Amino acid sequence: MKLNLKAVLGMAISTGLAFSIVTPATAEAASPTATKAISPVTASTAKVVAGKDATGAWKRWTWGFQHVGDCSMFEGASWTIVDNGTASFDGWVTSSDTNDIWHMRLVLLDKDGREIDALIGGPPSAPEWFSQGLPDPRYRYHWTAYGSYRNVFPSVQGMRMYSSC
């Protein structure tokens, strides 16, 4: 992991969708386990759709192309939460350097953009962080991840994504 990292912040709310890229205030803040202040830099768009099927009601956030440090996440990567408290990710990532790792943390937001819960599913040492190794810059890596959250589904109106490479 490099210390010149950027974090990606995604937020979708019922009154309008927004996606912001943020830069950590310090190199320490870019660490997947640190929680230092961050400041907004730019805005773009993320899409959210909702539905219901045999698994239950669901909400899905889909991102456009994202670039953080040496790492890239390709357009169409998405997180889906289901009303039973489960979550899943599907996307493609790569890096322009060898042996990088894409880290991401997801928080669920209420209608006012306040954090109400975080997705859990990463390693025991950092359960709120999901990570994908990117050993070879010649390849795109398909990444699937699974998590859970306190069942606050009815209140969830947005998702914020923090990422580092």
Short mmCIF file of N, CA and C in Angstrom, two decimals:
data_model
loop_
_atom_site.label_atom_id
_atom_site.label_comp_id
_atom_site.label_asym_id
_atom_site.label_seq_id
_atom_site.Cartn_x
_atom_site.Cartn_y
_atom_site.Cartn_z
N MET A 1 0.85 -1.17 0.00
CA MET A 1 0.00 0.00 0.00
C MET A 1 0.89 1.23 0.00
N LYS A 2 0.51 2.24 -0.74
CA LYS A 2 1.28 3.46 -0.85
C LYS A 2 0.72 4.53 0.07
N LEU A 3 1.55 5.48 0.49
CA LEU A 3 1.10 6.52 1.39
C LEU A 3 0.52 7.74 0.67
N ASN A 4 0.63 7.81 -0.66
CA ASN A 4 0.03 8.93 -1.40
C ASN A 4 -1.35 8.51 -1.92
N LEU A 5 -2.21 8.08 -1.01
CA LEU A 5 -3.49 7.50 -1.36
C LEU A 5 -4.62 8.52 -1.40
N LYS A 6 -5.64 8.23 -2.21
CA LYS A 6 -6.86 9.04 -2.22
C LYS A 6 -8.01 8.14 -1.78
N ALA A 7 -9.03 8.71 -1.23
CA ALA A 7 -10.21 7.96 -0.82
C ALA A 7 -11.38 8.38 -1.70
N VAL A 8 -12.27 7.46 -1.95
CA VAL A 8 -13.43 7.77 -2.76
C VAL A 8 -14.66 7.73 -1.87
N LEU A 9 -15.45 8.75 -1.99
CA LEU A 9 -16.64 8.88 -1.17
C LEU A 9 -17.85 8.89 -2.07
N GLY A 10 -18.72 7.90 -1.93
CA GLY A 10 -19.91 7.86 -2.77
C GLY A 10 -21.14 8.03 -1.91
N MET A 11 -22.04 8.88 -2.34
CA MET A 11 -23.24 9.06 -1.57
C MET A 11 -24.43 9.19 -2.51
N ALA A 12 -25.48 8.40 -2.24
CA ALA A 12 -26.70 8.54 -3.02
C ALA A 12 -27.84 8.76 -2.03
N ILE A 13 -28.61 9.80 -2.22
CA ILE A 13 -29.73 10.07 -1.34
C ILE A 13 -31.00 10.18 -2.16
N SER A 14 -32.12 10.00 -1.51
CA SER A 14 -33.38 9.92 -2.23
C SER A 14 -33.73 11.19 -2.99
N THR A 15 -33.25 12.32 -2.56
CA THR A 15 -33.58 13.57 -3.24
C THR A 15 -32.66 13.88 -4.41
N GLY A 16 -31.63 13.08 -4.59
CA GLY A 16 -30.69 13.31 -5.68
C GLY A 16 -29.43 12.53 -5.41
N LEU A 17 -28.78 12.10 -6.45
CA LEU A 17 -27.59 11.28 -6.31
C LEU A 17 -26.35 12.13 -6.46
N ALA A 18 -25.39 11.88 -5.62
CA ALA A 18 -24.12 12.60 -5.72
C ALA A 18 -22.98 11.64 -5.45
N PHE A 19 -21.85 11.87 -6.04
CA PHE A 19 -20.67 11.07 -5.80
C PHE A 19 -19.52 12.03 -5.67
N SER A 20 -18.78 11.94 -4.58
CA SER A 20 -17.68 12.86 -4.34
C SER A 20 -16.39 12.11 -4.17
N ILE A 21 -15.32 12.67 -4.67
CA ILE A 21 -14.00 12.12 -4.43
C ILE A 21 -13.37 12.98 -3.35
N VAL A 22 -12.79 12.33 -2.35
CA VAL A 22 -12.19 13.07 -1.26
C VAL A 22 -10.75 12.64 -1.07
N THR A 23 -9.95 13.53 -0.54
CA THR A 23 -8.55 13.25 -0.28
C THR A 23 -8.33 13.22 1.22
N PRO A 24 -7.64 12.19 1.74
CA PRO A 24 -7.39 12.14 3.18
C PRO A 24 -6.58 13.35 3.63
N ALA A 25 -6.84 13.81 4.83
CA ALA A 25 -6.13 14.97 5.37
C ALA A 25 -4.65 14.67 5.59
N THR A 26 -4.33 13.42 5.88
CA THR A 26 -2.94 13.02 6.08
C THR A 26 -2.73 11.64 5.50
N ALA A 27 -1.47 11.21 5.36
CA ALA A 27 -1.19 9.86 4.90
C ALA A 27 -1.77 8.84 5.87
N GLU A 28 -1.75 9.16 7.17
CA GLU A 28 -2.30 8.25 8.16
C GLU A 28 -3.79 8.04 7.93
N ALA A 29 -4.50 9.07 7.49
CA ALA A 29 -5.94 8.95 7.25
C ALA A 29 -6.22 8.00 6.10
N ALA A 30 -5.27 7.81 5.20
CA ALA A 30 -5.48 6.93 4.06
C ALA A 30 -5.39 5.46 4.45
N SER A 31 -4.84 5.17 5.61
CA SER A 31 -4.74 3.80 6.09
C SER A 31 -6.14 3.23 6.23
N PRO A 32 -6.35 1.95 5.84
CA PRO A 32 -7.68 1.38 5.94
C PRO A 32 -8.22 1.30 7.36
N THR A 33 -7.38 1.42 8.36
CA THR A 33 -7.88 1.34 9.72
C THR A 33 -7.96 2.69 10.40
N ALA A 34 -7.47 3.75 9.75
CA ALA A 34 -7.52 5.09 10.34
C ALA A 34 -8.84 5.77 10.05
N THR A 35 -9.25 6.69 10.89
CA THR A 35 -10.50 7.43 10.66
C THR A 35 -10.25 8.92 10.89
N LYS A 36 -9.33 9.50 10.16
CA LYS A 36 -9.04 10.93 10.24
C LYS A 36 -10.00 11.71 9.35
N ALA A 37 -10.00 13.02 9.47
CA ALA A 37 -10.89 13.87 8.68
C ALA A 37 -10.50 13.84 7.20
N ILE A 38 -11.49 13.98 6.34
CA ILE A 38 -11.28 14.07 4.90
C ILE A 38 -12.02 15.28 4.38
N SER A 39 -11.60 15.79 3.22
CA SER A 39 -12.27 16.97 2.67
C SER A 39 -12.69 16.71 1.23
N PRO A 40 -13.87 17.21 0.82
CA PRO A 40 -14.35 16.97 -0.53
C PRO A 40 -13.50 17.68 -1.58
N VAL A 41 -13.37 17.03 -2.75
CA VAL A 41 -12.59 17.60 -3.84
C VAL A 41 -13.45 17.82 -5.08
N THR A 42 -14.14 16.79 -5.56
CA THR A 42 -14.92 16.88 -6.80
C THR A 42 -16.26 16.16 -6.65
N ALA A 43 -17.14 16.33 -7.60
CA ALA A 43 -18.43 15.62 -7.59
C ALA A 43 -18.70 15.02 -8.96
N SER A 44 -19.32 13.87 -8.98
CA SER A 44 -19.79 13.21 -10.20
C SER A 44 -21.03 12.41 -9.81
N THR A 45 -21.42 11.42 -10.57
CA THR A 45 -22.69 10.73 -10.28
C THR A 45 -22.56 9.24 -10.00
N ALA A 46 -23.41 8.73 -9.14
CA ALA A 46 -23.58 7.31 -8.87
C ALA A 46 -25.05 7.00 -9.04
N LYS A 47 -25.35 5.81 -9.51
CA LYS A 47 -26.74 5.46 -9.74
C LYS A 47 -27.24 4.54 -8.63
N VAL A 48 -28.47 4.72 -8.22
CA VAL A 48 -29.09 3.81 -7.26
C VAL A 48 -30.41 3.34 -7.84
N VAL A 49 -30.67 2.05 -7.70
CA VAL A 49 -31.94 1.47 -8.10
C VAL A 49 -32.43 0.59 -6.96
N ALA A 50 -33.72 0.39 -6.88
CA ALA A 50 -34.30 -0.44 -5.84
C ALA A 50 -35.29 -1.40 -6.48
N GLY A 51 -35.54 -2.51 -5.83
CA GLY A 51 -36.48 -3.48 -6.36
C GLY A 51 -36.83 -4.52 -5.31
N LYS A 52 -37.56 -5.54 -5.77
CA LYS A 52 -37.95 -6.63 -4.89
C LYS A 52 -37.98 -7.89 -5.74
N ASP A 53 -37.42 -8.99 -5.19
CA ASP A 53 -37.46 -10.28 -5.88
C ASP A 53 -37.60 -11.37 -4.83
N ALA A 54 -37.28 -12.61 -5.18
CA ALA A 54 -37.45 -13.74 -4.27
C ALA A 54 -36.60 -13.61 -3.01
N THR A 55 -35.47 -12.88 -3.08
CA THR A 55 -34.62 -12.71 -1.90
C THR A 55 -35.13 -11.62 -0.98
N GLY A 56 -36.02 -10.76 -1.47
CA GLY A 56 -36.55 -9.66 -0.68
C GLY A 56 -36.36 -8.34 -1.38
N ALA A 57 -36.61 -7.25 -0.67
CA ALA A 57 -36.40 -5.92 -1.22
C ALA A 57 -34.90 -5.64 -1.23
N TRP A 58 -34.45 -4.88 -2.23
CA TRP A 58 -33.03 -4.57 -2.35
C TRP A 58 -32.83 -3.17 -2.89
N LYS A 59 -31.60 -2.64 -2.64
CA LYS A 59 -31.18 -1.34 -3.17
C LYS A 59 -29.75 -1.54 -3.68
N ARG A 60 -29.46 -1.00 -4.87
CA ARG A 60 -28.15 -1.20 -5.50
C ARG A 60 -27.56 0.14 -5.92
N TRP A 61 -26.29 0.37 -5.53
CA TRP A 61 -25.53 1.55 -5.94
C TRP A 61 -24.49 1.11 -6.94
N THR A 62 -24.47 1.78 -8.10
CA THR A 62 -23.53 1.45 -9.17
C THR A 62 -22.67 2.67 -9.46
N TRP A 63 -21.34 2.44 -9.50
CA TRP A 63 -20.40 3.52 -9.69
C TRP A 63 -19.84 3.55 -11.11
N GLY A 64 -19.45 4.72 -11.54
CA GLY A 64 -18.71 4.87 -12.78
C GLY A 64 -17.24 4.55 -12.51
N PHE A 65 -16.39 4.78 -13.50
CA PHE A 65 -14.97 4.52 -13.37
C PHE A 65 -14.40 5.33 -12.20
N GLN A 66 -13.60 4.68 -11.35
CA GLN A 66 -12.97 5.34 -10.21
C GLN A 66 -11.47 5.07 -10.24
N HIS A 67 -10.69 6.06 -9.86
CA HIS A 67 -9.24 5.91 -9.83
C HIS A 67 -8.74 6.42 -8.48
N VAL A 68 -8.00 5.57 -7.76
CA VAL A 68 -7.47 5.90 -6.44
C VAL A 68 -6.02 5.46 -6.39
N GLY A 69 -5.08 6.38 -6.25
CA GLY A 69 -3.67 6.01 -6.26
C GLY A 69 -3.33 5.34 -7.59
N ASP A 70 -2.73 4.16 -7.53
CA ASP A 70 -2.42 3.39 -8.73
C ASP A 70 -3.58 2.49 -9.15
N CYS A 71 -4.63 2.41 -8.35
CA CYS A 71 -5.72 1.46 -8.58
C CYS A 71 -6.89 2.09 -9.34
N SER A 72 -7.57 1.25 -10.10
CA SER A 72 -8.77 1.67 -10.84
C SER A 72 -9.88 0.66 -10.61
N MET A 73 -11.11 1.18 -10.47
CA MET A 73 -12.31 0.35 -10.41
C MET A 73 -13.12 0.74 -11.65
N PHE A 74 -13.54 -0.26 -12.41
CA PHE A 74 -14.19 0.02 -13.68
C PHE A 74 -15.68 0.30 -13.53
N GLU A 75 -16.20 1.05 -14.48
CA GLU A 75 -17.61 1.42 -14.50
C GLU A 75 -18.48 0.18 -14.36
N GLY A 76 -19.53 0.30 -13.59
CA GLY A 76 -20.48 -0.80 -13.40
C GLY A 76 -20.31 -1.54 -12.09
N ALA A 77 -19.25 -1.25 -11.33
CA ALA A 77 -19.08 -1.90 -10.02
C ALA A 77 -20.24 -1.50 -9.14
N SER A 78 -20.78 -2.46 -8.37
CA SER A 78 -21.96 -2.14 -7.58
C SER A 78 -22.01 -2.88 -6.25
N TRP A 79 -22.61 -2.22 -5.27
CA TRP A 79 -22.95 -2.80 -3.98
C TRP A 79 -24.47 -2.91 -3.92
N THR A 80 -24.97 -4.04 -3.46
CA THR A 80 -26.40 -4.26 -3.28
C THR A 80 -26.66 -4.64 -1.84
N ILE A 81 -27.63 -3.99 -1.22
CA ILE A 81 -28.06 -4.40 0.11
C ILE A 81 -29.47 -4.99 -0.01
N VAL A 82 -29.74 -5.99 0.81
CA VAL A 82 -31.04 -6.67 0.81
C VAL A 82 -31.68 -6.43 2.18
N ASP A 83 -33.01 -6.45 2.21
CA ASP A 83 -33.71 -6.14 3.46
C ASP A 83 -33.52 -7.17 4.57
N ASN A 84 -32.79 -8.25 4.31
CA ASN A 84 -32.50 -9.24 5.35
C ASN A 84 -31.17 -8.96 6.06
N GLY A 85 -30.53 -7.81 5.75
CA GLY A 85 -29.29 -7.44 6.42
C GLY A 85 -28.03 -7.92 5.72
N THR A 86 -28.14 -8.40 4.48
CA THR A 86 -26.96 -8.85 3.74
C THR A 86 -26.60 -7.84 2.66
N ALA A 87 -25.34 -7.93 2.21
CA ALA A 87 -24.85 -7.02 1.17
C ALA A 87 -23.89 -7.79 0.27
N SER A 88 -23.80 -7.37 -1.01
CA SER A 88 -22.85 -8.01 -1.92
C SER A 88 -22.28 -6.98 -2.88
N PHE A 89 -21.04 -7.23 -3.29
CA PHE A 89 -20.33 -6.37 -4.22
C PHE A 89 -19.94 -7.18 -5.44
N ASP A 90 -19.98 -6.53 -6.62
CA ASP A 90 -19.52 -7.14 -7.85
C ASP A 90 -18.86 -6.05 -8.69
N GLY A 91 -17.60 -6.27 -9.06
CA GLY A 91 -16.91 -5.27 -9.86
C GLY A 91 -15.57 -5.78 -10.36
N TRP A 92 -14.94 -4.97 -11.18
CA TRP A 92 -13.63 -5.26 -11.76
C TRP A 92 -12.66 -4.17 -11.35
N VAL A 93 -11.43 -4.58 -10.94
CA VAL A 93 -10.41 -3.64 -10.49
C VAL A 93 -9.05 -4.02 -11.08
N THR A 94 -8.15 -3.05 -11.10
CA THR A 94 -6.78 -3.30 -11.55
C THR A 94 -5.88 -2.25 -10.92
N SER A 95 -4.58 -2.38 -11.16
CA SER A 95 -3.60 -1.40 -10.71
C SER A 95 -2.53 -1.24 -11.77
N SER A 96 -1.94 -0.06 -11.83
CA SER A 96 -0.85 0.19 -12.77
C SER A 96 0.49 -0.22 -12.16
N ASP A 97 0.48 -0.71 -10.93
CA ASP A 97 1.71 -1.13 -10.25
C ASP A 97 1.53 -2.56 -9.74
N THR A 98 2.62 -3.20 -9.36
CA THR A 98 2.54 -4.57 -8.86
C THR A 98 2.23 -4.59 -7.37
N ASN A 99 1.54 -5.66 -6.97
CA ASN A 99 1.26 -5.95 -5.56
C ASN A 99 0.52 -4.85 -4.81
N ASP A 100 -0.41 -4.17 -5.46
CA ASP A 100 -1.26 -3.21 -4.78
C ASP A 100 -2.46 -3.93 -4.17
N ILE A 101 -3.18 -3.22 -3.33
CA ILE A 101 -4.42 -3.74 -2.74
C ILE A 101 -5.44 -2.61 -2.76
N TRP A 102 -6.63 -2.89 -3.30
CA TRP A 102 -7.74 -1.92 -3.24
C TRP A 102 -8.48 -2.21 -1.93
N HIS A 103 -8.64 -1.18 -1.11
CA HIS A 103 -9.39 -1.28 0.15
C HIS A 103 -10.64 -0.42 0.01
N MET A 104 -11.76 -0.87 0.55
CA MET A 104 -12.94 -0.02 0.58
C MET A 104 -13.75 -0.29 1.84
N ARG A 105 -14.38 0.77 2.30
CA ARG A 105 -15.26 0.73 3.46
C ARG A 105 -16.56 1.40 3.03
N LEU A 106 -17.69 0.81 3.37
CA LEU A 106 -19.00 1.32 2.98
C LEU A 106 -19.83 1.65 4.19
N VAL A 107 -20.43 2.83 4.19
CA VAL A 107 -21.35 3.20 5.25
C VAL A 107 -22.71 3.50 4.64
N LEU A 108 -23.75 3.17 5.38
CA LEU A 108 -25.12 3.40 4.95
C LEU A 108 -25.60 4.71 5.55
N LEU A 109 -26.37 5.46 4.77
CA LEU A 109 -26.80 6.80 5.14
C LEU A 109 -28.31 6.89 5.22
N ASP A 110 -28.80 7.76 6.11
CA ASP A 110 -30.23 8.02 6.17
C ASP A 110 -30.59 9.14 5.18
N LYS A 111 -31.84 9.57 5.20
CA LYS A 111 -32.30 10.59 4.24
C LYS A 111 -31.59 11.92 4.38
N ASP A 112 -30.99 12.18 5.54
CA ASP A 112 -30.27 13.43 5.78
C ASP A 112 -28.77 13.28 5.53
N GLY A 113 -28.33 12.11 5.02
CA GLY A 113 -26.92 11.88 4.75
C GLY A 113 -26.10 11.52 5.96
N ARG A 114 -26.76 11.18 7.08
CA ARG A 114 -26.05 10.77 8.29
C ARG A 114 -25.75 9.28 8.24
N GLU A 115 -24.57 8.90 8.73
CA GLU A 115 -24.20 7.49 8.78
C GLU A 115 -25.04 6.77 9.81
N ILE A 116 -25.66 5.65 9.39
CA ILE A 116 -26.48 4.88 10.33
C ILE A 116 -25.92 3.48 10.56
N ASP A 117 -25.03 3.01 9.71
CA ASP A 117 -24.39 1.72 9.90
C ASP A 117 -23.27 1.56 8.88
N ALA A 118 -22.42 0.56 9.09
CA ALA A 118 -21.35 0.24 8.15
C ALA A 118 -21.48 -1.22 7.75
N LEU A 119 -21.08 -1.54 6.53
CA LEU A 119 -21.07 -2.93 6.10
C LEU A 119 -19.91 -3.63 6.79
N ILE A 120 -20.14 -4.86 7.21
CA ILE A 120 -19.14 -5.68 7.90
C ILE A 120 -18.91 -6.93 7.06
N GLY A 121 -17.66 -7.37 6.96
CA GLY A 121 -17.38 -8.60 6.22
C GLY A 121 -15.92 -8.80 5.92
N GLY A 122 -15.12 -7.82 6.26
CA GLY A 122 -13.69 -7.92 6.02
C GLY A 122 -13.02 -8.81 7.06
N PRO A 123 -11.69 -8.76 7.13
CA PRO A 123 -10.96 -9.61 8.07
C PRO A 123 -11.25 -9.23 9.51
N PRO A 124 -11.03 -10.16 10.46
CA PRO A 124 -11.29 -9.87 11.88
C PRO A 124 -10.54 -8.65 12.39
N SER A 125 -9.36 -8.37 11.84
CA SER A 125 -8.58 -7.22 12.30
C SER A 125 -9.17 -5.89 11.83
N ALA A 126 -9.93 -5.89 10.76
CA ALA A 126 -10.56 -4.68 10.21
C ALA A 126 -11.86 -5.07 9.52
N PRO A 127 -12.88 -5.48 10.28
CA PRO A 127 -14.10 -6.04 9.67
C PRO A 127 -14.89 -5.08 8.79
N GLU A 128 -14.67 -3.76 8.93
CA GLU A 128 -15.40 -2.80 8.09
C GLU A 128 -14.68 -2.52 6.78
N TRP A 129 -13.52 -3.14 6.55
CA TRP A 129 -12.75 -2.91 5.33
C TRP A 129 -12.74 -4.15 4.46
N PHE A 130 -13.08 -3.98 3.19
CA PHE A 130 -13.02 -5.05 2.19
C PHE A 130 -11.79 -4.79 1.33
N SER A 131 -11.03 -5.84 1.01
CA SER A 131 -9.77 -5.66 0.28
C SER A 131 -9.63 -6.67 -0.85
N GLN A 132 -9.01 -6.23 -1.94
CA GLN A 132 -8.73 -7.10 -3.09
C GLN A 132 -7.29 -6.89 -3.51
N GLY A 133 -6.52 -7.97 -3.51
CA GLY A 133 -5.13 -7.90 -3.96
C GLY A 133 -5.06 -7.76 -5.47
N LEU A 134 -4.09 -6.97 -5.94
CA LEU A 134 -3.89 -6.70 -7.36
C LEU A 134 -2.41 -6.94 -7.68
N PRO A 135 -2.01 -8.22 -7.78
CA PRO A 135 -0.58 -8.52 -7.91
C PRO A 135 0.06 -8.15 -9.25
N ASP A 136 -0.71 -8.16 -10.34
CA ASP A 136 -0.12 -7.99 -11.67
C ASP A 136 -0.87 -6.92 -12.46
N PRO A 137 -0.20 -5.83 -12.86
CA PRO A 137 -0.88 -4.74 -13.56
C PRO A 137 -1.36 -5.11 -14.97
N ARG A 138 -0.98 -6.27 -15.46
CA ARG A 138 -1.44 -6.69 -16.79
C ARG A 138 -2.86 -7.22 -16.80
N TYR A 139 -3.45 -7.42 -15.61
CA TYR A 139 -4.76 -8.06 -15.53
C TYR A 139 -5.80 -7.18 -14.84
N ARG A 140 -7.06 -7.41 -15.24
CA ARG A 140 -8.21 -6.88 -14.51
C ARG A 140 -8.70 -8.02 -13.63
N TYR A 141 -9.03 -7.70 -12.39
CA TYR A 141 -9.46 -8.72 -11.44
C TYR A 141 -10.95 -8.56 -11.13
N HIS A 142 -11.70 -9.67 -11.29
CA HIS A 142 -13.11 -9.66 -10.94
C HIS A 142 -13.19 -9.82 -9.43
N TRP A 143 -13.91 -8.92 -8.78
CA TRP A 143 -13.99 -8.89 -7.32
C TRP A 143 -15.43 -9.05 -6.90
N THR A 144 -15.68 -10.06 -6.08
CA THR A 144 -16.98 -10.21 -5.42
C THR A 144 -16.72 -10.21 -3.93
N ALA A 145 -17.58 -9.57 -3.18
CA ALA A 145 -17.44 -9.51 -1.73
C ALA A 145 -18.83 -9.57 -1.12
N TYR A 146 -18.89 -10.06 0.10
CA TYR A 146 -20.17 -10.21 0.80
C TYR A 146 -20.04 -9.63 2.20
N GLY A 147 -21.11 -9.01 2.65
CA GLY A 147 -21.09 -8.41 3.97
C GLY A 147 -22.47 -8.44 4.60
N SER A 148 -22.54 -7.81 5.76
CA SER A 148 -23.81 -7.71 6.47
C SER A 148 -23.88 -6.35 7.16
N TYR A 149 -25.06 -6.03 7.65
CA TYR A 149 -25.27 -4.77 8.36
C TYR A 149 -26.43 -4.96 9.31
N ARG A 150 -26.50 -4.08 10.31
CA ARG A 150 -27.67 -4.08 11.19
C ARG A 150 -28.88 -3.82 10.30
N ASN A 151 -29.94 -4.52 10.51
CA ASN A 151 -31.05 -4.37 9.58
C ASN A 151 -31.79 -3.05 9.78
N VAL A 152 -31.25 -2.03 9.11
CA VAL A 152 -31.82 -0.69 9.11
C VAL A 152 -32.33 -0.36 7.70
N PHE A 153 -32.64 -1.39 6.92
CA PHE A 153 -32.98 -1.24 5.51
C PHE A 153 -33.99 -0.13 5.22
N PRO A 154 -35.11 -0.06 5.94
CA PRO A 154 -36.09 0.99 5.61
C PRO A 154 -35.52 2.40 5.70
N SER A 155 -34.53 2.62 6.55
CA SER A 155 -33.96 3.95 6.74
C SER A 155 -32.84 4.28 5.77
N VAL A 156 -32.33 3.27 5.06
CA VAL A 156 -31.17 3.48 4.17
C VAL A 156 -31.60 4.20 2.91
N GLN A 157 -31.02 5.41 2.71
CA GLN A 157 -31.29 6.20 1.51
C GLN A 157 -30.04 6.49 0.73
N GLY A 158 -28.88 6.11 1.27
CA GLY A 158 -27.63 6.38 0.57
C GLY A 158 -26.53 5.48 1.03
N MET A 159 -25.41 5.52 0.31
CA MET A 159 -24.22 4.75 0.65
C MET A 159 -23.01 5.61 0.39
N ARG A 160 -22.05 5.58 1.30
CA ARG A 160 -20.79 6.31 1.13
C ARG A 160 -19.68 5.27 1.05
N MET A 161 -18.81 5.43 0.05
CA MET A 161 -17.69 4.50 -0.14
C MET A 161 -16.38 5.24 0.09
N TYR A 162 -15.56 4.72 1.00
CA TYR A 162 -14.20 5.20 1.22
C TYR A 162 -13.28 4.17 0.58
N SER A 163 -12.31 4.58 -0.21
CA SER A 163 -11.39 3.65 -0.85
C SER A 163 -9.97 4.14 -0.76
N SER A 164 -9.04 3.19 -0.77
CA SER A 164 -7.62 3.52 -0.84
C SER A 164 -6.91 2.40 -1.59
N CYS A 165 -5.71 2.69 -2.06
CA CYS A 165 -4.92 1.73 -2.83
C CYS A 165 -3.52 1.71 -2.27
#
